[in-house]
Coordinates of C-alpha atoms and ligand atoms in Angstrom, one line a residue:
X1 CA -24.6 -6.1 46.5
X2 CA -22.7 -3.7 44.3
X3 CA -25.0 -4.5 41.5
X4 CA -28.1 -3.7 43.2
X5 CA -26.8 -0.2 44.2
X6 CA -26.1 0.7 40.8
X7 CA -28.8 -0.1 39.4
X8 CA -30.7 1.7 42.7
X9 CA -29.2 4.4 41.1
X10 CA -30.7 4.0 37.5
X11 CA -34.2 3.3 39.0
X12 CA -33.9 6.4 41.6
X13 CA -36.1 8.5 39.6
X14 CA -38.6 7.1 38.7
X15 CA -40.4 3.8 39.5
X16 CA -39.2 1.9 36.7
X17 CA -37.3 4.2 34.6
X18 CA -34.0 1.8 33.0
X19 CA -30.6 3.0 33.0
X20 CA -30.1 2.8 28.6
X21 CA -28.6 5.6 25.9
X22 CA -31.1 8.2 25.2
X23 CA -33.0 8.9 21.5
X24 CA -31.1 11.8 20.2
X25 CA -30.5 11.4 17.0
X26 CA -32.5 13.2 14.6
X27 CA -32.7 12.7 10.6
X28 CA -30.2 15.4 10.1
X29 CA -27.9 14.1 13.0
X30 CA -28.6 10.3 11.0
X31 CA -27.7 11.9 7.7
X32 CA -24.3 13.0 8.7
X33 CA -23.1 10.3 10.8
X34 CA -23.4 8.4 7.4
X35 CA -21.9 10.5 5.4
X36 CA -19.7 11.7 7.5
X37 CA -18.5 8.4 8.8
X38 CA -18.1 7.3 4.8
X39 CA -17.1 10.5 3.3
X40 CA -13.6 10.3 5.5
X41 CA -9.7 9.6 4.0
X42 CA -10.9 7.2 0.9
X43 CA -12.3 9.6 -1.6
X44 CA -8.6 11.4 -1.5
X45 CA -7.0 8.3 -1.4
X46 CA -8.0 6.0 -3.4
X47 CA -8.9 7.1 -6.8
X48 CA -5.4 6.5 -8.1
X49 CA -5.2 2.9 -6.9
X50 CA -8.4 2.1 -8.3
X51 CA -7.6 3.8 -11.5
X52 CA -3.5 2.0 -11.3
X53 CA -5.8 -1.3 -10.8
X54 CA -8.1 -1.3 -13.2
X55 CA -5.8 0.4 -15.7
X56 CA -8.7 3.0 -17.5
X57 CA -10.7 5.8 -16.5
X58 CA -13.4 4.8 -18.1
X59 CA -13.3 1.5 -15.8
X60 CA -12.3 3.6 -12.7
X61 CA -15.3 5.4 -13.6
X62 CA -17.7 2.1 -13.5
X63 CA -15.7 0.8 -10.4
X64 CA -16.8 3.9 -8.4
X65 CA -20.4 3.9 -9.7
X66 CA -21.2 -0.4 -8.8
X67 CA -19.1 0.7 -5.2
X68 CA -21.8 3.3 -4.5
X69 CA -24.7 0.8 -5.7
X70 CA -23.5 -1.9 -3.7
X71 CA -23.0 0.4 -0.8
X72 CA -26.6 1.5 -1.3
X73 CA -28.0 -2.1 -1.6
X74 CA -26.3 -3.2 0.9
X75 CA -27.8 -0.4 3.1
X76 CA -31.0 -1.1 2.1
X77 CA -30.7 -4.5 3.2
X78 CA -29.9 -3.2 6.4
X79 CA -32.2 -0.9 6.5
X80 CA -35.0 -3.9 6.9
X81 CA -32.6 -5.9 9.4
X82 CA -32.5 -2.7 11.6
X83 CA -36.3 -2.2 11.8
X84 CA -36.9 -6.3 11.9
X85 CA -34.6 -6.2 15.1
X86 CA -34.5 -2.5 16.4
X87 CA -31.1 -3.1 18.8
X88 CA -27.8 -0.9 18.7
X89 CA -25.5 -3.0 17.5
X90 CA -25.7 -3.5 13.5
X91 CA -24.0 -7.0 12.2
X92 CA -23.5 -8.3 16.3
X93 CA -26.8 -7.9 17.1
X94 CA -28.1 -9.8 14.2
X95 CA -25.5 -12.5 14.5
X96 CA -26.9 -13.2 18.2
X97 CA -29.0 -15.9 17.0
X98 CA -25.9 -18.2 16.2
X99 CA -23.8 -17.3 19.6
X100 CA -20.4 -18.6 18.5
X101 CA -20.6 -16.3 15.2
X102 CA -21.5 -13.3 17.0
X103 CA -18.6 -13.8 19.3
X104 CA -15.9 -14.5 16.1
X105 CA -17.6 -11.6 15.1
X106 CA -17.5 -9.3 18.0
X107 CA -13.6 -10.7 18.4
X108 CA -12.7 -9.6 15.3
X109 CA -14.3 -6.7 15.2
X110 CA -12.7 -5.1 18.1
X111 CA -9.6 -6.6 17.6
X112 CA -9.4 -6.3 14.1
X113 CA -11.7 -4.2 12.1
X114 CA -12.6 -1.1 14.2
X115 CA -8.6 -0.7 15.9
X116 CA -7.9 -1.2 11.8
X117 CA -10.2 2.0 11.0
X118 CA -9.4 3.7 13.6
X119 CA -5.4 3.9 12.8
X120 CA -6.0 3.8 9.2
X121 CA -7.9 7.0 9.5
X122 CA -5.9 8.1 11.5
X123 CA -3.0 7.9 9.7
X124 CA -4.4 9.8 6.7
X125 CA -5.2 12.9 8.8
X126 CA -2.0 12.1 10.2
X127 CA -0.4 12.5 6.1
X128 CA -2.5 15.5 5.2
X129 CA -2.0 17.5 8.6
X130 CA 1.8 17.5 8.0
X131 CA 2.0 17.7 4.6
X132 CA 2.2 21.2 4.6
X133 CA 5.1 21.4 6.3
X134 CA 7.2 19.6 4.1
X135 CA 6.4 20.2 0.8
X136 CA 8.6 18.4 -1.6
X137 CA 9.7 15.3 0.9
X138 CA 8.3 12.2 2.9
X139 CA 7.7 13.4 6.3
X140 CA 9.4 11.2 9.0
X141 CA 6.9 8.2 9.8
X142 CA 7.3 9.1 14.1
X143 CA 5.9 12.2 13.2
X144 CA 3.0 11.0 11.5
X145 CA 2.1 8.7 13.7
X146 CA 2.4 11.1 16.6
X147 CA -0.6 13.2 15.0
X148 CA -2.1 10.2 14.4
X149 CA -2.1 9.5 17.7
X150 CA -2.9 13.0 18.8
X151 CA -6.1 12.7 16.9
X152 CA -7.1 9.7 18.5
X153 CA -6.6 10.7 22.2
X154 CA -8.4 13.8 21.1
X155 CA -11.7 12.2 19.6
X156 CA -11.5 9.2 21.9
X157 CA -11.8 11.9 25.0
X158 CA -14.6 13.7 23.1
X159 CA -16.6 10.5 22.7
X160 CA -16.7 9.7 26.1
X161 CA -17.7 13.1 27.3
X162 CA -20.6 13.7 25.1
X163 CA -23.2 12.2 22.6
X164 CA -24.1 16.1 22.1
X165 CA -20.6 16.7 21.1
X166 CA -19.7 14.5 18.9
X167 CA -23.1 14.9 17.2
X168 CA -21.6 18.5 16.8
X169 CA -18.2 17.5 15.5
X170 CA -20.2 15.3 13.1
X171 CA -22.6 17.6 11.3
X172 CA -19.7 20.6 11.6
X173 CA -17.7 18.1 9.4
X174 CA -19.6 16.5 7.7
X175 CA -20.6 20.3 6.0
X176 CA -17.0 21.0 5.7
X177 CA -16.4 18.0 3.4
X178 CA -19.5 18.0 1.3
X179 CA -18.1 21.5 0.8
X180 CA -15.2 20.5 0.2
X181 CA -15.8 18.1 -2.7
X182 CA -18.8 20.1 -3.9
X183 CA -15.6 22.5 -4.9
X184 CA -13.6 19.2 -6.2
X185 CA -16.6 18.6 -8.6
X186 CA -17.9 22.0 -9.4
X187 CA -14.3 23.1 -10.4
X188 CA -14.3 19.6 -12.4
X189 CA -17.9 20.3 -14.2
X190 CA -16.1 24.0 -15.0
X191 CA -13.4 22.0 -16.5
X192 CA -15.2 19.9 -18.7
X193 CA -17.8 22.8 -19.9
X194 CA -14.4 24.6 -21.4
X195 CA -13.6 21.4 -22.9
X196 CA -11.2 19.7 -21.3
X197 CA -12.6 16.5 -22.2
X198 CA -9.3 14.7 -23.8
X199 CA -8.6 12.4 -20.7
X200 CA -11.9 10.7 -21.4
X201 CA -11.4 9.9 -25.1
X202 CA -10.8 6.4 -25.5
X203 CA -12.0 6.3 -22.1
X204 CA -12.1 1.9 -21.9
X205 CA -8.3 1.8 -23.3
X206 CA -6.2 -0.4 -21.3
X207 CA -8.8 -1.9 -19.0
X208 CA -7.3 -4.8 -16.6
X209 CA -9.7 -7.3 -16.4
X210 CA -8.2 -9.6 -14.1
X211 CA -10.3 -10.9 -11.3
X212 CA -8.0 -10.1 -8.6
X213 CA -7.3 -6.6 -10.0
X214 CA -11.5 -5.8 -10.2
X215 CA -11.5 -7.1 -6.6
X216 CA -8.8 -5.2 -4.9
X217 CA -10.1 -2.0 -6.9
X218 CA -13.4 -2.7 -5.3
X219 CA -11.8 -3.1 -2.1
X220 CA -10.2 0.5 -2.4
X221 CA -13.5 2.1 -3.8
X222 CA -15.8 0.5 -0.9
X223 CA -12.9 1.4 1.9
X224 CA -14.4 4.9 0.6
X225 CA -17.8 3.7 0.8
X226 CA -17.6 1.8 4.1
X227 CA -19.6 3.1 7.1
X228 CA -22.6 2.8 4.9
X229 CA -24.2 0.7 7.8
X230 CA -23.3 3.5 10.4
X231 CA -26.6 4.0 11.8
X232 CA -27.8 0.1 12.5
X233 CA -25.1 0.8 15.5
X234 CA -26.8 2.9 16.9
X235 CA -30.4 2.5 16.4
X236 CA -31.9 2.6 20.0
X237 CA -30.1 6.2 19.7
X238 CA -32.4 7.2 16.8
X239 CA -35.9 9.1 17.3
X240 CA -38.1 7.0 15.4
X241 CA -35.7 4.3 13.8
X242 CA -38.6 2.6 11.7
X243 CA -38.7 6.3 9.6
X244 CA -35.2 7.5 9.8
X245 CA -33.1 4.5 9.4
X246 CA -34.1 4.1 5.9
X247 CA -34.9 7.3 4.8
X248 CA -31.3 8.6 6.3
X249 CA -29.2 5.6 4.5
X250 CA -31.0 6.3 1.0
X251 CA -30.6 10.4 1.5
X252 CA -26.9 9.9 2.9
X253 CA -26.0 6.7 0.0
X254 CA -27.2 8.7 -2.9
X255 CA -25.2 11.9 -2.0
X256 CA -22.1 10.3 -1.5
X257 CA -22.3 8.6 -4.9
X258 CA -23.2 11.3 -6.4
X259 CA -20.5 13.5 -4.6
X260 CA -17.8 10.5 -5.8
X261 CA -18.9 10.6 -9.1
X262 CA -18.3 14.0 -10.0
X263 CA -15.0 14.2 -7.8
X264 CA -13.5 11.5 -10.0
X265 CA -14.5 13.0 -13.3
X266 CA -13.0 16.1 -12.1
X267 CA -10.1 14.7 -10.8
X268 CA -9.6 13.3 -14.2
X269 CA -10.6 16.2 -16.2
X270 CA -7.7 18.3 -14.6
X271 CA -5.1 15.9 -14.0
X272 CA -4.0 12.7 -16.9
X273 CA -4.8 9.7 -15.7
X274 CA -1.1 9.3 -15.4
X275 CA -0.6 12.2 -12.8
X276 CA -3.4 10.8 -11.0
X277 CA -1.6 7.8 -10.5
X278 CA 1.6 8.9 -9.6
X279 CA 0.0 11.8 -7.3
X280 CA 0.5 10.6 -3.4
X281 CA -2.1 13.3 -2.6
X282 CA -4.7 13.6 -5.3
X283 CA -7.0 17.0 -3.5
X284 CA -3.6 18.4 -3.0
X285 CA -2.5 18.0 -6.6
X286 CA -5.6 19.0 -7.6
X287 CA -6.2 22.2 -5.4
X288 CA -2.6 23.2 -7.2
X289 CA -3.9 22.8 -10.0
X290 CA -6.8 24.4 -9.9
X291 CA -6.7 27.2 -6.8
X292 CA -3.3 27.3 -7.6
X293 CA -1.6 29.1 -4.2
X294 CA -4.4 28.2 -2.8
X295 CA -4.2 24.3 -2.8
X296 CA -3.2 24.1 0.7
X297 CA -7.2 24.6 1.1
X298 CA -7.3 20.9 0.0
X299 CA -4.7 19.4 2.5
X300 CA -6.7 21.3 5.2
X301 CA -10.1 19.8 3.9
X302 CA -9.2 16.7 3.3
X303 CA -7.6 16.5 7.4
X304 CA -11.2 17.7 8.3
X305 CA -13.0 15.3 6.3
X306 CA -10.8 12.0 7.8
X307 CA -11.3 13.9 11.3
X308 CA -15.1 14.0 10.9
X309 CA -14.9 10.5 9.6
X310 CA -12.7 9.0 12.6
X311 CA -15.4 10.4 14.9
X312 CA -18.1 8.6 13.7
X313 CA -16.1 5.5 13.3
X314 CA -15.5 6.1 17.5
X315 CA -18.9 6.3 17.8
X316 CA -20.5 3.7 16.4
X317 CA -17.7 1.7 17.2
X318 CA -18.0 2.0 20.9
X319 CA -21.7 0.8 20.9
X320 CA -20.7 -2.6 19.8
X321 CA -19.0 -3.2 22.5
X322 CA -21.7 -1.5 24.5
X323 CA -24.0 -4.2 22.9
X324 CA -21.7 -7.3 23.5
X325 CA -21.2 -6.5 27.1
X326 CA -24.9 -6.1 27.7
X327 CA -25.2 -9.7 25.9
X328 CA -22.5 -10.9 28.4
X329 CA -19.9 -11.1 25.8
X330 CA -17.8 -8.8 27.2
X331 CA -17.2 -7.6 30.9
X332 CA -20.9 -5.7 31.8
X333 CA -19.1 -2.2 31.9
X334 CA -21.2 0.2 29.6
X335 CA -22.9 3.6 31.0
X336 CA -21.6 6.1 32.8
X337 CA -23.9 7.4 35.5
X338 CA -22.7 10.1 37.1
X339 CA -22.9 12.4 34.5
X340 CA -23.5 11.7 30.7
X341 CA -24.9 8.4 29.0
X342 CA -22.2 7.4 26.7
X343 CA -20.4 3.9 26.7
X344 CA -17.4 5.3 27.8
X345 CA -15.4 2.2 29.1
X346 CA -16.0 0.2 25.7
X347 CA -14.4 3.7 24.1
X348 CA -11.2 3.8 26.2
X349 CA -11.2 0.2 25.4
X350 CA -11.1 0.6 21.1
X351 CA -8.4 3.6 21.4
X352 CA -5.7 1.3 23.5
X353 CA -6.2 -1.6 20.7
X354 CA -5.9 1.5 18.3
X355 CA -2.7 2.9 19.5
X356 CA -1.2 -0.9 19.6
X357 CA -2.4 -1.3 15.9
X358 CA -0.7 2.2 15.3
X359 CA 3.0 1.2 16.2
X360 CA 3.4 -1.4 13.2
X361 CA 0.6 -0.5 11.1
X362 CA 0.4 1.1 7.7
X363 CA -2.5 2.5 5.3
X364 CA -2.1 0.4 2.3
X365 CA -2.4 -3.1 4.7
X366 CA -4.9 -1.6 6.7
X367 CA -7.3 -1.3 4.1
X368 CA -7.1 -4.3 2.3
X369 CA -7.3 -6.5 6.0
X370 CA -10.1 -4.4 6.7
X371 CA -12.2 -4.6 3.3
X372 CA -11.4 -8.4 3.5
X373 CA -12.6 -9.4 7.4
X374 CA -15.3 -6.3 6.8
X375 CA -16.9 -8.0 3.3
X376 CA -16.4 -12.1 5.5
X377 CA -19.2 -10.7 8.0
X378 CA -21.2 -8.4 5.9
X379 CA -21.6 -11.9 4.1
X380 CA -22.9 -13.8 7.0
X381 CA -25.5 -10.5 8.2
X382 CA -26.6 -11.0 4.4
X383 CA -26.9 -14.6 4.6
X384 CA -28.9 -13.9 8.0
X385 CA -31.2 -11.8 6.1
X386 CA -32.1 -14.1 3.8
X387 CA -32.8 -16.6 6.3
X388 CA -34.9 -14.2 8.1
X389 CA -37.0 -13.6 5.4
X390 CA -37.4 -17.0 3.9
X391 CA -37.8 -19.1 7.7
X392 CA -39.7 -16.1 9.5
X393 CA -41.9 -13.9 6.7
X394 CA -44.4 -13.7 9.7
X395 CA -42.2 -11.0 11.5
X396 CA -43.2 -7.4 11.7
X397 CA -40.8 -5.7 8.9
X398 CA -42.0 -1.7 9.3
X399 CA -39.5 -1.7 6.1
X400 CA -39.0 -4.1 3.9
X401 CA -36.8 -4.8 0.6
X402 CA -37.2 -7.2 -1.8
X403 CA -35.5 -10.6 -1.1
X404 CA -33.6 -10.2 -4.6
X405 CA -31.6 -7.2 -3.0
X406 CA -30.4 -9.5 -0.4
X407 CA -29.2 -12.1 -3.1
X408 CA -27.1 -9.7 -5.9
X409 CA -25.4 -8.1 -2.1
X410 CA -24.7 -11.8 -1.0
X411 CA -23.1 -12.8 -4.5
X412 CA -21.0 -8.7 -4.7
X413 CA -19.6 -10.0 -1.4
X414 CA -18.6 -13.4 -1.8
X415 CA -16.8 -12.8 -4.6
X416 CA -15.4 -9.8 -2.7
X417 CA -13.8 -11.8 0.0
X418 CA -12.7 -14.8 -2.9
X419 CA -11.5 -12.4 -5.4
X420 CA -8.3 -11.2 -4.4
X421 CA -6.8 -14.3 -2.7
X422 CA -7.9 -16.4 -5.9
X423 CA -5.3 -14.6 -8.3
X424 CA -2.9 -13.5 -6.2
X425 CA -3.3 -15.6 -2.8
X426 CA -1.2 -13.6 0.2
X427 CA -0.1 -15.6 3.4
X428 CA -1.8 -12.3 5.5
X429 CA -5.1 -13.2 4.4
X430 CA -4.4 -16.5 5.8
X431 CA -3.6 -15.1 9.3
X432 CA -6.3 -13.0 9.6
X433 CA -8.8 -16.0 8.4
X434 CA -7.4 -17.7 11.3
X435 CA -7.2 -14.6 13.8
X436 CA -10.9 -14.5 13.2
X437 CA -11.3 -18.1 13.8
X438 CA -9.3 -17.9 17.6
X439 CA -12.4 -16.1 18.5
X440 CA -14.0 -19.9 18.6
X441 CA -11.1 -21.2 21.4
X442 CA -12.2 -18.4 23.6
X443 CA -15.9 -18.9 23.2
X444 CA -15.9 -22.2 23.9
X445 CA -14.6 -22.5 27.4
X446 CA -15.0 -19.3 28.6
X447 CA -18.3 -18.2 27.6
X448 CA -20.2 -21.0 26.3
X449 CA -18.6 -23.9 29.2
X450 CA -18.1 -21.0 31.5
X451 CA -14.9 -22.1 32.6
X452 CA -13.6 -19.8 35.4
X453 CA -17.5 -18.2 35.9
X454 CA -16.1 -15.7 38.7
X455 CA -13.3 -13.8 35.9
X456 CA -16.0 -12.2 34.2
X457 CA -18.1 -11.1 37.3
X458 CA -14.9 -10.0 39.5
X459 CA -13.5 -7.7 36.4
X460 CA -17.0 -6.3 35.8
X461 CA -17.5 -5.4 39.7
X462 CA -13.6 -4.5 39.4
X463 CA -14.2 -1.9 35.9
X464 CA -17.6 -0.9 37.6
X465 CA -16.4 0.7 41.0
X466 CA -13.3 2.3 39.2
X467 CA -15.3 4.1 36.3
X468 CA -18.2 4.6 38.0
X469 CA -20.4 2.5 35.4
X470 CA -23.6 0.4 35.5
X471 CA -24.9 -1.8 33.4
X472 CA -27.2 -0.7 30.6
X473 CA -30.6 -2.0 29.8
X474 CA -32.2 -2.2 26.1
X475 CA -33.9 0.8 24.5
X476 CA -36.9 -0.7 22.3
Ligands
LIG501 N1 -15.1 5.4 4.4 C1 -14.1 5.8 5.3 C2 -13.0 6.5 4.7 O1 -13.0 6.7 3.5 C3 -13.6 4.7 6.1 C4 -14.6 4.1 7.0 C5 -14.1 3.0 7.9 N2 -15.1 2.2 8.4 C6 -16.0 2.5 9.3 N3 -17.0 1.7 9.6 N4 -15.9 3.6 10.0 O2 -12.1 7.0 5.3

């Protein structure tokens, strides 16, 4: 009964107009929800753990340059899966064929991966918003986490008010940061034209290369990298996703490379590669080096950047669960109709996990959980691919890469996921392995036996009168 007046209401209109999310997102709006979502806290975080880890800047150097290629393969890879199956919903969506998988995955992923980026940006604005404010010592951690906290409340609300909005937040950032490091590497290029070009001589001296070290150096350079598949979330959101989707990921891949390139030869123009590694903030110690009273700039930019970056990660991350309650993996709870189209419940949703993850979590951990459950099911959507192309070459592909891409991004992240617990194996890795795994003792009775059948349908009718939500139909 309740259902059919809800969806009386999505059909009021017109004859047979579906309640679904609209198509407003442009090339430029696709552009910057990449790069914005990957341009956030990693690019002034992690260039000293990556140098630390690998042990040269010459090697750093390298690291940085196969993260952006793998990033860019990878998206590439994408880019066919998203226009082979046009649905919101990136790696969950293409997992759908194997049901238990696409459950792990959806498990993990809003229990793990997105709460994980979430806080970990979090945190990070969190670092460079008080920073200011006490120069010269740690700031206390409750403080921190408070802003951190702030932040989300304040981007969670945002996100469930308006697509428009957050579009706005996105590009408005997304400019600030580009600027931002376009200042990084231009005051580095100055640098290196007056000829300070000492930190590169010798540039391969002292390279580490252990396999675990190469591995958790890729897994700091790619957390910079990662929201490279930003835009298969949301592709029934995208005017014209068959164009944009690839043109958008190789425009948006390219420039952040580029952009990370010439921000880590600057940083190591101006700073040793010893004061890089022993710098907690590395735009801060740079912006003093170079703007001199002026470096505060760089806390301030680098705050924006994570801000702009936590948005998108809100976003996106909201339409998965969008996508798995439409697929009846979740409770059917996904647009509001009163007044905007946004999957508000599934947001509300990702920022209580968030603040849980908040209370004991901490950046370094984040990170490597999240690189290490992130590269497990980029794996499997690879792997998918593949299958895809070998089992069904009769599909219509409106874009398609060559099945060697595929392969060399397979291989990059098997060996991501293997290389760090191979040298140095840590008992964490072991409980998130098997965290992912529960997902399989609550698919089997609950969703694929349907033990219980009424839970699911009384929470939905339950969620549904007290947000004021119906369910959501597919956009193809
Ligand atoms: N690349 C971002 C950063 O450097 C992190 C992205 C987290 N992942 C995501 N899918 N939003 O902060």
């Amino acid at each position: 009964m309740f259902f059919s007046n809800i969806m009386a209401v999505g059909t009021m209109e017109g004859d047979k107009q579906k309640l679904n999310l609209r198509r407003e997102v442009g090339i430029i709006g696709a552009v910057s929800f990449i790069a914005g979502t990957m341009i956030g806290s990693g690019i002034f975080m992690s260039p000293q753990y990556v140098l630390s880890t690998v042990g040269s800047p010459g090697a750093s150097l390298v690291i940085w340059a196969c993260c952006g290629l793998i990033a860019m393969l990878g998206g590439l890879c994408y880019a066919e899966l998203g226009t082979v199956i046009p649905e919101s919903g990136a790696e969950y969506i293409y997992m759908t064929a194997g049901k238990v998988v696409a459950f792990m995955f959806v498990f993990s992923f809003i229990l793990v991966m997105r709460p994980a980026s979430v806080t970990g940006i979090a945190l990070s604005i969190a670092e460079y918003v008080v920073a200011p404010f006490y120069e010269g010592c740690t700031p206390p951690p409750l403080v921190v986490k408070c802003v951190a906290a702030g932040s989300i409340i304040v981007l969670a609300i945002i996100n469930c008010v308006s697509v428009r909005w957050a579009t706005a937040i996105q590009v408005v950032s997304t400019v600030a940061k580009v600027l931002a490091l376009a200042l990084i590497a231009l005051g580095g290029v100055v640098m290196l034209f007056q000829g300070n070009t000492q930190n590169f001589d010798n540039s391969f001296e002292g390279t580490n290369l252990g396999v675990s070290s190469i591995g958790i150096a890729f897994y700091q350079g790619l957390w910079s990298y990662d929201g490279w598949n930003t835009l298969n979330f949301l592709t029934e959101e995208l005017k014209h996703p068959e164009v944009n989707l690839p043109r958008a990921i190789l425009i948006a891949i390219s420039l952040v490379t580029g952009l990370y390139l010439l921000v880590n030869v600057s940083y190591l123009t101006v700073m040793t590669p010893r004061e890089l590694m022993t710098s907690s903030a590395v735009a801060v110690t740079w912006g003093n080096k170079v703007l001199g009273s002026w470096g505060w700039i760089m806390s301030v930019a680098a705050a924006l950047s994570a801000f702009g970056s936590l948005n998108g990660t809100f976003f996106s991350g909201g339409r998965v669960c969008f996508v798995a309650a439409r697929e009846g993996h979740m409770v059917r709870v996904s647009v509001r109709y009163k007044c905007v189209l946004t999957p508000s419940p599934a947001l509300i949703f990702t920022t209580v996990v968030s603040l849980l993850v908040l209370i004991p979590g901490d950046f370094q951990s984040i990170v490597n959980f999240f690189s290490f459950t992130a590269w497990f099911f980029y794996a499997i959507t690879l792997a998918g691919l593949l299958y895809l192309k070998i089992k069904k070459p009769e599909l219509p592909r409106p874009y398609r890469v060559p099945i060697i891409l595929p392969i060399l991004v397979l291989i990059a992240a098997i060996f991501l996921v293997l290389a760090p617990i191979v040298d140095d194996p840590q008992i964490e890795y072991l409980y998130v392995t098997l965290f992912m795994f529960s997902g399989v003792l609550i698919y089997i009775p609950f969703i694929h036996y349907k033990l219980l059948p009424g839970l699911l349908t009384k929470l939905t009718v339950v969620l549904q009168l007290f947000l004021e939500v119906a369910p959501a139909d597919k956009n193809l």
